[in-house]
Short mmCIF file of C-alpha atoms and ligand atoms in Angstrom, two decimals:
data_model
loop_
_atom_site.label_atom_id
_atom_site.label_comp_id
_atom_site.label_asym_id
_atom_site.label_seq_id
_atom_site.Cartn_x
_atom_site.Cartn_y
_atom_site.Cartn_z
CA UNK A 2 0.00 0.00 0.00
CA UNK A 3 1.92 3.01 -1.29
CA UNK A 4 4.93 4.07 0.70
CA UNK A 5 3.29 3.55 4.06
CA UNK A 6 2.93 6.52 6.34
CA UNK A 7 6.03 8.50 5.51
CA UNK A 8 4.11 11.75 5.41
CA UNK A 9 2.48 13.41 8.38
CA UNK A 10 -1.05 12.22 7.67
CA UNK A 11 -2.19 8.62 7.73
CA UNK A 12 -3.75 7.39 4.53
CA UNK A 13 -7.21 7.11 6.00
CA UNK A 14 -7.09 10.85 6.51
CA UNK A 15 -6.48 11.63 2.86
CA UNK A 16 -8.45 8.95 1.05
CA UNK A 17 -12.22 9.26 1.21
CA UNK A 18 -14.19 6.97 -1.02
CA UNK A 19 -17.86 7.47 -1.75
CA UNK A 20 -19.92 4.73 -3.35
CA UNK A 21 -23.35 4.91 -4.93
CA UNK A 22 -24.96 1.67 -6.01
CA UNK A 23 -28.59 0.70 -5.61
CA UNK A 24 -27.47 -2.82 -4.78
CA UNK A 25 -26.53 -2.57 -1.12
CA UNK A 26 -24.39 -5.70 -1.39
CA UNK A 27 -22.02 -4.08 -3.83
CA UNK A 28 -21.59 -1.10 -1.53
CA UNK A 29 -20.93 -3.43 1.41
CA UNK A 30 -18.23 -5.31 -0.46
CA UNK A 31 -16.50 -2.10 -1.46
CA UNK A 32 -16.66 -0.71 2.08
CA UNK A 33 -15.21 -3.84 3.65
CA UNK A 34 -12.50 -4.12 1.00
CA UNK A 35 -11.59 -0.47 1.49
CA UNK A 36 -11.50 -0.91 5.26
CA UNK A 37 -9.21 -3.90 4.95
CA UNK A 38 -6.88 -1.60 3.04
CA UNK A 39 -7.16 1.07 5.70
CA UNK A 40 -9.15 3.46 3.50
CA UNK A 41 -12.15 5.51 4.54
CA UNK A 42 -15.27 4.58 2.61
CA UNK A 43 -18.98 5.41 2.68
CA UNK A 44 -21.61 3.56 0.65
CA UNK A 45 -24.97 4.99 -0.40
CA UNK A 46 -27.85 3.48 -2.34
CA UNK A 47 -29.68 6.57 -3.57
CA UNK A 48 -28.97 10.01 -4.96
CA UNK A 49 -30.17 11.96 -1.92
CA UNK A 50 -27.82 10.15 0.50
CA UNK A 51 -25.05 10.31 -2.05
CA UNK A 52 -25.29 14.08 -2.41
CA UNK A 53 -25.42 14.49 1.36
CA UNK A 54 -22.22 12.49 1.73
CA UNK A 55 -20.49 14.29 -1.14
CA UNK A 56 -18.18 16.48 0.93
CA UNK A 57 -15.17 18.30 -0.48
CA UNK A 58 -12.77 15.74 1.05
CA UNK A 59 -14.07 12.89 -1.11
CA UNK A 60 -11.20 11.81 -3.35
CA UNK A 61 -12.76 8.88 -5.17
CA UNK A 62 -16.33 8.27 -6.33
CA UNK A 63 -17.46 4.82 -7.38
CA UNK A 64 -20.71 5.08 -9.26
CA UNK A 65 -23.10 2.53 -10.63
CA UNK A 66 -24.38 3.75 -13.98
CA UNK A 67 -27.61 1.79 -13.98
CA UNK A 68 -29.87 2.38 -11.03
CA UNK A 69 -33.64 2.11 -11.21
CA UNK A 70 -34.41 5.41 -9.50
CA UNK A 71 -31.33 7.45 -10.20
CA UNK A 72 -30.02 8.12 -13.63
CA UNK A 73 -26.24 7.73 -13.52
CA UNK A 74 -25.83 10.10 -16.45
CA UNK A 75 -27.89 12.75 -14.69
CA UNK A 76 -25.69 12.34 -11.65
CA UNK A 77 -22.59 12.81 -13.81
CA UNK A 78 -24.03 16.05 -15.13
CA UNK A 79 -24.67 17.20 -11.60
CA UNK A 80 -21.10 16.40 -10.59
CA UNK A 81 -19.92 18.32 -13.63
CA UNK A 82 -21.96 21.34 -12.57
CA UNK A 83 -20.50 21.14 -9.10
CA UNK A 84 -17.04 21.02 -10.72
CA UNK A 85 -16.36 17.87 -8.75
CA UNK A 86 -12.64 17.17 -8.49
CA UNK A 87 -12.79 13.60 -7.22
CA UNK A 88 -11.65 10.73 -9.40
CA UNK A 89 -14.61 8.79 -10.75
CA UNK A 90 -14.89 5.06 -11.34
CA UNK A 91 -17.92 4.00 -13.34
CA UNK A 92 -19.42 0.61 -12.62
CA UNK A 93 -21.96 -1.23 -14.68
CA UNK A 94 -23.06 -4.57 -15.98
CA UNK A 95 -23.30 -3.20 -19.50
CA UNK A 96 -20.61 -3.74 -22.05
CA UNK A 97 -17.45 -1.71 -22.16
CA UNK A 98 -18.75 0.51 -24.93
CA UNK A 99 -21.42 1.99 -22.66
CA UNK A 100 -18.88 2.57 -19.92
CA UNK A 101 -16.58 4.21 -22.42
CA UNK A 102 -19.31 6.46 -23.82
CA UNK A 103 -20.28 7.51 -20.31
CA UNK A 104 -16.65 8.07 -19.46
CA UNK A 105 -16.28 10.31 -22.49
CA UNK A 106 -19.37 12.22 -21.47
CA UNK A 107 -17.88 12.61 -17.99
CA UNK A 108 -14.70 14.01 -19.48
CA UNK A 109 -16.64 16.44 -21.63
CA UNK A 110 -18.23 17.69 -18.40
CA UNK A 111 -14.79 18.35 -16.94
CA UNK A 112 -14.83 15.29 -14.66
CA UNK A 113 -11.86 13.04 -14.03
CA UNK A 114 -12.68 9.47 -14.95
CA UNK A 115 -9.97 7.28 -13.48
CA UNK A 116 -11.27 3.82 -14.23
CA UNK A 117 -14.05 1.41 -15.00
CA UNK A 118 -15.31 -1.58 -13.12
CA UNK A 119 -17.36 -3.98 -15.12
CA UNK A 120 -19.82 -6.03 -13.11
CA UNK A 121 -19.59 -8.68 -11.94
CA UNK A 122 -16.11 -7.73 -10.81
CA UNK A 123 -13.61 -9.87 -8.98
CA UNK A 124 -12.08 -8.78 -5.70
CA UNK A 125 -8.54 -8.33 -7.08
CA UNK A 126 -9.90 -5.91 -9.71
CA UNK A 127 -11.58 -3.86 -7.02
CA UNK A 128 -8.47 -3.88 -4.85
CA UNK A 129 -6.42 -2.82 -7.80
CA UNK A 130 -8.61 0.20 -8.46
CA UNK A 131 -8.67 1.18 -4.80
CA UNK A 132 -4.93 0.78 -4.52
CA UNK A 133 -4.11 2.92 -7.56
CA UNK A 134 -6.73 5.60 -7.19
CA UNK A 135 -7.64 5.95 -3.55
CA UNK A 136 -4.28 5.62 -1.90
CA UNK A 137 -2.61 8.38 -3.85
CA UNK A 138 -2.46 11.55 -1.80
CA UNK A 139 -4.42 14.62 -2.81
CA UNK A 140 -3.09 15.71 -6.20
CA UNK A 141 0.10 17.66 -5.78
CA UNK A 142 1.05 20.40 -8.21
CA UNK A 143 4.51 18.81 -8.47
CA UNK A 144 3.17 16.54 -11.20
CA UNK A 145 2.85 19.33 -13.65
CA UNK A 146 0.64 17.67 -16.22
CA UNK A 147 -1.98 16.76 -13.67
CA UNK A 148 -4.85 19.22 -13.79
CA UNK A 149 -4.46 21.56 -10.85
CA UNK A 150 -7.06 23.55 -9.02
CA UNK A 151 -6.70 27.25 -9.67
CA UNK A 152 -8.60 30.00 -7.87
CA UNK A 153 -11.10 31.89 -9.98
CA UNK A 154 -9.51 35.28 -9.41
CA UNK A 155 -6.21 33.99 -10.82
CA UNK A 156 -8.00 32.95 -13.99
CA UNK A 157 -9.76 36.28 -14.32
CA UNK A 158 -6.52 38.14 -13.81
CA UNK A 159 -4.75 35.94 -16.35
CA UNK A 160 -7.30 36.81 -19.02
CA UNK A 161 -7.30 40.49 -18.14
CA UNK A 162 -3.52 40.70 -18.32
CA UNK A 163 -3.08 38.22 -21.16
CA UNK A 164 -0.71 36.02 -19.20
CA UNK A 165 -0.69 33.48 -22.03
CA UNK A 166 1.93 32.41 -24.52
CA UNK A 167 1.78 30.15 -27.54
CA UNK A 168 3.94 27.15 -28.21
CA UNK A 169 4.01 25.96 -31.80
CA UNK A 170 4.15 22.39 -32.99
CA UNK A 171 5.21 21.73 -36.60
CA UNK A 172 2.98 19.77 -38.96
CA UNK A 173 4.84 17.84 -41.62
CA UNK A 174 3.63 16.69 -45.02
CA UNK A 175 4.42 12.97 -45.00
CA UNK A 176 5.01 12.54 -48.75
CA UNK A 177 7.63 15.30 -48.91
CA UNK A 178 8.86 15.25 -45.30
CA UNK A 179 8.53 19.01 -45.15
CA UNK A 180 6.86 21.26 -42.65
CA UNK A 181 3.71 22.91 -43.99
CA UNK A 182 2.07 24.30 -40.89
CA UNK A 183 2.14 25.01 -37.18
CA UNK A 184 -0.40 24.36 -34.49
CA UNK A 185 -0.54 27.02 -31.80
CA UNK A 186 -0.95 25.53 -28.32
CA UNK A 187 -1.65 27.87 -25.46
CA UNK A 188 0.26 27.85 -22.17
CA UNK A 189 -0.34 30.06 -19.19
CA UNK A 190 2.71 31.84 -17.92
CA UNK A 191 1.60 31.86 -14.30
CA UNK A 192 3.53 34.39 -12.16
CA UNK A 193 4.15 31.83 -9.37
CA UNK A 194 3.43 28.39 -10.74
CA UNK A 195 5.37 28.81 -13.95
CA UNK A 196 4.11 27.26 -17.13
CA UNK A 197 0.61 25.79 -16.78
CA UNK A 198 -0.76 23.44 -19.44
CA UNK A 199 -4.18 23.93 -21.04
CA UNK A 200 -5.72 20.83 -19.42
CA UNK A 201 -5.63 22.78 -16.17
CA UNK A 202 -7.50 25.86 -17.32
CA UNK A 203 -9.48 25.45 -20.56
CA UNK A 204 -12.46 23.80 -18.86
CA UNK A 205 -12.39 26.35 -16.08
CA UNK A 206 -12.32 29.25 -18.53
CA UNK A 207 -15.26 27.70 -20.35
CA UNK A 208 -17.19 27.41 -17.09
CA UNK A 209 -16.40 31.03 -16.22
CA UNK A 210 -17.42 32.21 -19.67
CA UNK A 211 -13.93 33.53 -20.29
CA UNK A 212 -13.07 31.14 -23.09
CA UNK A 213 -14.05 33.59 -25.83
CA UNK A 214 -11.62 36.10 -24.46
CA UNK A 215 -8.85 33.52 -24.35
CA UNK A 216 -9.74 32.60 -27.93
CA UNK A 217 -9.18 36.16 -29.09
CA UNK A 218 -5.92 36.45 -27.19
CA UNK A 219 -4.67 33.27 -28.86
CA UNK A 220 -5.85 34.17 -32.36
CA UNK A 221 -4.31 37.65 -32.21
CA UNK A 222 -1.04 36.41 -30.85
CA UNK A 223 -0.81 33.50 -33.26
CA UNK A 224 -1.51 35.68 -36.28
CA UNK A 225 0.92 38.38 -35.25
CA UNK A 226 3.72 35.93 -34.50
CA UNK A 227 3.13 34.04 -37.72
CA UNK A 228 4.79 36.62 -39.94
CA UNK A 229 8.26 35.60 -38.72
CA UNK A 230 7.88 31.90 -39.54
CA UNK A 231 8.44 30.30 -42.92
CA UNK A 232 10.25 27.42 -44.49
CA UNK A 233 13.83 28.18 -45.55
CA UNK A 234 12.70 28.29 -49.19
CA UNK A 235 10.32 31.07 -48.20
CA UNK A 236 7.10 29.04 -48.30
CA UNK A 237 4.71 30.47 -45.70
CA UNK A 238 3.21 28.07 -43.17
CA UNK A 239 -0.38 27.50 -42.16
CA UNK A 240 -1.49 28.35 -38.64
CA UNK A 241 -3.84 26.02 -36.79
CA UNK A 242 -5.68 27.40 -33.78
CA UNK A 243 -7.90 25.52 -31.34
CA UNK A 244 -11.35 27.00 -31.05
CA UNK A 245 -13.77 26.22 -28.29
CA UNK A 246 -17.18 25.18 -29.63
CA UNK A 247 -18.66 27.89 -27.46
CA UNK A 248 -17.14 30.54 -29.64
CA UNK A 249 -19.23 29.19 -32.46
CA UNK A 250 -22.36 30.68 -30.95
CA UNK A 251 -21.22 34.12 -32.00
CA UNK A 252 -22.60 34.76 -35.47
CA UNK A 253 -19.95 37.36 -36.09
CA UNK A 254 -17.08 35.05 -35.19
CA UNK A 255 -16.05 34.36 -38.82
CA UNK A 256 -16.05 38.06 -39.73
CA UNK A 257 -14.03 38.98 -36.68
CA UNK A 258 -11.41 36.34 -37.40
CA UNK A 259 -11.19 37.33 -41.03
CA UNK A 260 -10.62 40.96 -40.05
CA UNK A 261 -7.65 39.91 -37.89
CA UNK A 262 -6.31 37.61 -40.58
CA UNK A 263 -6.38 40.50 -43.06
CA UNK A 264 -4.81 42.89 -40.58
CA UNK A 265 -1.85 40.53 -40.26
CA UNK A 266 -1.64 40.00 -44.03
CA UNK A 267 -2.06 36.25 -43.66
CA UNK A 268 -3.79 34.58 -46.62
CA UNK A 269 -7.13 33.35 -45.24
CA UNK A 270 -6.44 29.84 -46.53
CA UNK A 271 -3.47 29.64 -44.21
CA UNK A 272 -5.66 30.03 -41.14
CA UNK A 273 -7.02 26.75 -39.85
CA UNK A 274 -9.51 26.59 -36.99
CA UNK A 275 -9.61 23.34 -35.06
CA UNK A 276 -12.82 22.21 -33.35
CA UNK A 277 -12.91 18.96 -31.44
CA UNK A 278 -15.14 16.26 -32.77
CA UNK A 279 -16.63 15.73 -29.33
CA UNK A 280 -17.69 19.32 -29.00
CA UNK A 281 -19.03 19.28 -32.53
CA UNK A 282 -21.14 16.29 -31.73
CA UNK A 283 -22.18 17.86 -28.45
CA UNK A 284 -23.26 20.96 -30.29
CA UNK A 285 -25.03 19.17 -33.09
CA UNK A 286 -27.26 17.23 -30.77
CA UNK A 287 -27.28 15.55 -27.43
CA UNK A 288 -26.39 12.27 -29.11
CA UNK A 289 -23.98 10.92 -26.50
CA UNK A 290 -26.47 11.51 -23.75
CA UNK A 291 -29.37 9.98 -25.52
CA UNK A 292 -27.52 6.91 -26.76
CA UNK A 293 -26.16 5.98 -23.39
CA UNK A 294 -29.54 6.50 -21.75
CA UNK A 295 -31.21 4.26 -24.33
CA UNK A 296 -28.69 1.56 -23.54
CA UNK A 297 -29.05 2.03 -19.82
CA UNK A 298 -32.77 1.53 -20.12
CA UNK A 299 -31.91 -1.86 -21.57
CA UNK A 300 -32.46 -1.21 -25.28
CA UNK A 301 -29.87 -2.07 -27.89
CA UNK A 302 -28.16 0.15 -30.39
CA UNK A 303 -26.96 -0.76 -33.81
CA UNK A 304 -24.51 1.39 -35.70
CA UNK A 305 -25.74 1.20 -39.26
CA UNK A 306 -23.26 1.23 -42.17
CA UNK A 307 -20.57 0.35 -39.75
CA UNK A 308 -16.98 0.87 -40.71
CA UNK A 309 -15.08 1.92 -37.65
CA UNK A 310 -15.39 5.60 -37.00
CA UNK A 311 -18.16 5.88 -39.49
CA UNK A 312 -20.81 6.72 -36.92
CA UNK A 313 -18.95 9.89 -36.09
CA UNK A 314 -17.95 10.49 -39.65
CA UNK A 315 -21.56 10.35 -40.62
CA UNK A 316 -22.19 13.56 -38.76
CA UNK A 317 -18.94 15.04 -39.92
CA UNK A 318 -20.22 14.78 -43.46
CA UNK A 319 -22.41 17.75 -42.77
CA UNK A 320 -19.57 19.78 -41.39
CA UNK A 321 -17.74 21.63 -44.15
CA UNK A 322 -14.32 20.68 -42.81
CA UNK A 323 -11.22 20.55 -44.95
CA UNK A 324 -9.10 18.48 -42.59
CA UNK A 325 -9.54 15.52 -40.37
CA UNK A 326 -7.22 15.05 -37.45
CA UNK A 327 -6.77 11.56 -36.15
CA UNK A 328 -6.66 11.61 -32.39
CA UNK A 329 -3.36 10.71 -30.81
CA UNK A 330 -4.80 7.84 -28.80
CA UNK A 331 -5.39 5.88 -32.02
CA UNK A 332 -2.01 6.79 -33.41
CA UNK A 333 -0.33 5.60 -30.25
CA UNK A 334 -2.22 2.33 -30.10
CA UNK A 335 -1.58 1.60 -33.76
CA UNK A 336 1.41 -0.63 -33.08
CA UNK A 337 -0.22 -2.72 -30.40
CA UNK A 338 -3.90 -2.86 -31.27
CA UNK A 339 -5.57 -4.06 -34.43
CA UNK A 340 -8.69 -1.93 -33.73
CA UNK A 341 -6.61 1.20 -33.60
CA UNK A 342 -4.89 0.33 -36.86
CA UNK A 343 -8.25 -0.22 -38.51
CA UNK A 344 -9.60 3.06 -37.15
CA UNK A 345 -6.60 4.91 -38.52
CA UNK A 346 -6.80 3.26 -41.94
CA UNK A 347 -10.55 3.80 -42.24
CA UNK A 348 -10.35 7.37 -41.05
CA UNK A 349 -7.77 8.12 -43.72
CA UNK A 350 -9.94 6.49 -46.39
CA UNK A 351 -13.14 8.20 -45.34
CA UNK A 352 -11.43 11.54 -44.91
CA UNK A 353 -10.13 11.32 -48.45
CA UNK A 354 -13.50 10.21 -49.76
CA UNK A 355 -15.04 13.30 -48.20
CA UNK A 356 -12.38 15.45 -49.82
CA UNK A 357 -10.50 16.28 -46.65
CA UNK A 358 -6.83 16.03 -45.93
CA UNK A 359 -5.98 13.80 -43.03
CA UNK A 360 -3.51 14.64 -40.28
CA UNK A 361 -2.33 12.21 -37.62
CA UNK A 362 -1.36 13.77 -34.31
CA UNK A 363 0.74 12.27 -31.53
CA UNK A 364 3.26 10.61 -33.86
CA UNK A 365 6.07 9.51 -31.58
CA UNK A 366 7.97 6.84 -33.50
CA UNK A 367 9.34 6.22 -36.97
CA UNK A 368 7.21 3.05 -37.16
CA UNK A 369 4.07 5.12 -36.70
CA UNK A 370 5.19 7.57 -39.35
CA UNK A 371 5.93 4.77 -41.82
CA UNK A 372 2.59 3.10 -41.17
CA UNK A 373 0.89 6.42 -41.90
CA UNK A 374 2.96 6.89 -45.03
CA UNK A 375 2.01 3.44 -46.30
CA UNK A 376 -1.64 4.28 -45.72
CA UNK A 377 -1.42 7.63 -47.53
CA UNK A 378 -2.04 9.86 -44.55
CA UNK A 379 -1.30 13.45 -45.62
CA UNK A 380 0.21 15.09 -42.56
CA UNK A 381 1.85 14.16 -39.30
CA UNK A 382 2.37 16.01 -36.05
CA UNK A 383 3.99 14.71 -32.89
CA UNK A 384 7.04 14.40 -30.67
CA UNK A 385 8.85 12.31 -33.28
CA UNK A 386 8.96 15.39 -35.52
CA UNK A 387 9.03 18.04 -32.81
CA UNK A 388 7.52 18.88 -29.45
CA UNK A 389 5.50 22.09 -29.23
CA UNK A 390 8.15 24.82 -29.05
CA UNK A 391 8.29 28.38 -27.70
CA UNK A 392 9.03 31.02 -30.34
CA UNK A 393 12.84 31.17 -30.05
CA UNK A 394 13.13 27.36 -30.10
CA UNK A 395 10.82 27.19 -33.09
CA UNK A 396 13.00 29.68 -34.94
CA UNK A 397 15.99 27.44 -34.27
CA UNK A 398 14.06 24.41 -35.46
CA UNK A 399 13.08 26.18 -38.66
CA UNK A 400 16.73 27.10 -39.25
CA UNK A 401 18.14 23.65 -38.60
CA UNK A 402 15.61 20.90 -39.16
CA UNK A 403 15.82 19.00 -42.46
CA UNK A 404 12.01 19.18 -42.44
CA UNK A 405 12.16 22.96 -42.81
CA UNK A 406 14.53 23.07 -45.80
P1 C2E B 25 -5.04 19.05 -28.87
O1 C2E B 25 -5.58 20.13 -29.72
O2 C2E B 25 -5.40 17.65 -29.18
O3 C2E B 25 -3.48 19.26 -28.89
C1 C2E B 25 -2.58 18.23 -28.98
C2 C2E B 25 -1.96 17.94 -27.65
O4 C2E B 25 -1.11 16.81 -27.80
C3 C2E B 25 -1.07 19.05 -27.14
O5 C2E B 25 -1.21 19.06 -25.74
C4 C2E B 25 0.32 18.58 -27.53
O6 C2E B 25 1.33 19.10 -26.71
C5 C2E B 25 0.18 17.10 -27.36
N1 C2E B 25 1.09 16.33 -28.22
C6 C2E B 25 1.59 16.70 -29.40
N2 C2E B 25 2.38 15.75 -29.91
C7 C2E B 25 2.37 14.72 -29.04
C8 C2E B 25 2.98 13.43 -29.01
O7 C2E B 25 3.71 13.01 -29.91
N3 C2E B 25 2.72 12.65 -27.94
C9 C2E B 25 1.91 13.06 -26.91
N4 C2E B 25 1.71 12.23 -25.89
N5 C2E B 25 1.31 14.28 -26.90
C10 C2E B 25 1.54 15.10 -27.96
P2 C2E B 25 -1.42 20.44 -24.96
O8 C2E B 25 -0.57 21.49 -25.56
O9 C2E B 25 -1.26 20.14 -23.51
O10 C2E B 25 -2.91 20.82 -25.26
C11 C2E B 25 -3.95 20.08 -24.71
C12 C2E B 25 -5.27 20.51 -25.27
O11 C2E B 25 -5.66 21.82 -24.84
C13 C2E B 25 -5.27 20.59 -26.80
O12 C2E B 25 -5.41 19.30 -27.33
C14 C2E B 25 -6.45 21.50 -27.05
O13 C2E B 25 -7.65 20.76 -27.05
C15 C2E B 25 -6.45 22.41 -25.85
N6 C2E B 25 -5.89 23.70 -26.26
C16 C2E B 25 -4.60 24.02 -26.46
N7 C2E B 25 -4.48 25.29 -26.84
C17 C2E B 25 -5.75 25.81 -26.88
C18 C2E B 25 -6.30 27.09 -27.20
O14 C2E B 25 -5.61 28.04 -27.56
N8 C2E B 25 -7.67 27.22 -27.11
C19 C2E B 25 -8.47 26.19 -26.75
N9 C2E B 25 -9.80 26.40 -26.70
N10 C2E B 25 -7.98 24.98 -26.45
C20 C2E B 25 -6.63 24.77 -26.51
CA1 CA B 26 -5.71 20.71 -31.67
CA1 CA B 27 -6.35 16.01 -30.48
#
């Protein structure tokens, strides 16, 4: 069990587990297992008791998705509204797909899904989850990539004073091995904490309705810094900027961006706005919600015209996109998992059929790059080519990298 009690507080003091499951037996098993591991644990069987027991010191929530009187999805939404910081383990007797859909929904609500427990579970599986997720101390900012809690006034000040910088990650055309564009990735230059990564503040800024302002800061900065970057043969590069789906509610958004693009003398075709598929789907309809609820009520779902990724692609058909970006999780699982390879291959095919160029992100190895080349993927982005770089480092990269010749 961890490193024992090296720190001042015993583990029972830091780990607080809260269970909600309409089957009292399940709760009992979890409580006794937790106790045997010296962890504090409370089990509830309905939403009212659960919410009463949901104190700020709860570090891990174990939630049954399917309960007759309480809708697990509704509860997730509620936790999202409360900006719940606890790790969440979803439990259900449904297949993994439902758990994964719900987990994705949880993430889109800003929750931290740390694991799944498929019922019926075996004791070692439960112990494993408790050991990894309940015995870790309250998240410490020392692990920089872990989302950290930031006071609201810090965030407001950051936006007011534009405490943000952009790192740029090169995008390389696979056929020619040459850089063709840059993605701007925001970082917060926090006066005390140093560099803070977007996972720690994007959701918060969205919740505080400050995301539009960040968007404008990023777009302005990206466009104005762009002028100094080009390939050594003089070819200008495209600029990709991440846009929050919320900004798409503003009917004047396109005009405002175009005005800035013109101001900076960037050809409009060199400006690429990235919108996540999940937020697109979320905006198009409440599909994720409805599908998982249908399944939780016991009905079955069939994905018609199935060809992995096609369900999502089907909606993307109506989006006038010019580029499809393959998520890094698929790229990284390509070597080990057949499903991931199929997803990547099919996404490339479908993207091309819909007239889009296809970019794979998260390319970390030469094997991944070669697999993508063989499958006619257009562009690659990832640590193998370059990490996201601050401006001076990017300038160096553009001067020295064979990809920038
Ligand atoms: P994203 O748009 O999917 O950006 C790609 C993320 O993958 C970046 O994380 C990048 O640093 C990381 N990455 C790139 N290559 C590799 C690789 O080879 N391996 C691995 N493991 N990771 C790689 P980052 O910079 O922390 O950004 C996280 C997310 O924050 C972005 O994901 C994007 O959704 C969001 N974001 C970043 N900048 C902005 C912004 O200006 N506005 C908005 N609304 N969101 C932003
Ligand atoms: Ca992106
Ligand atoms: Ca991505």
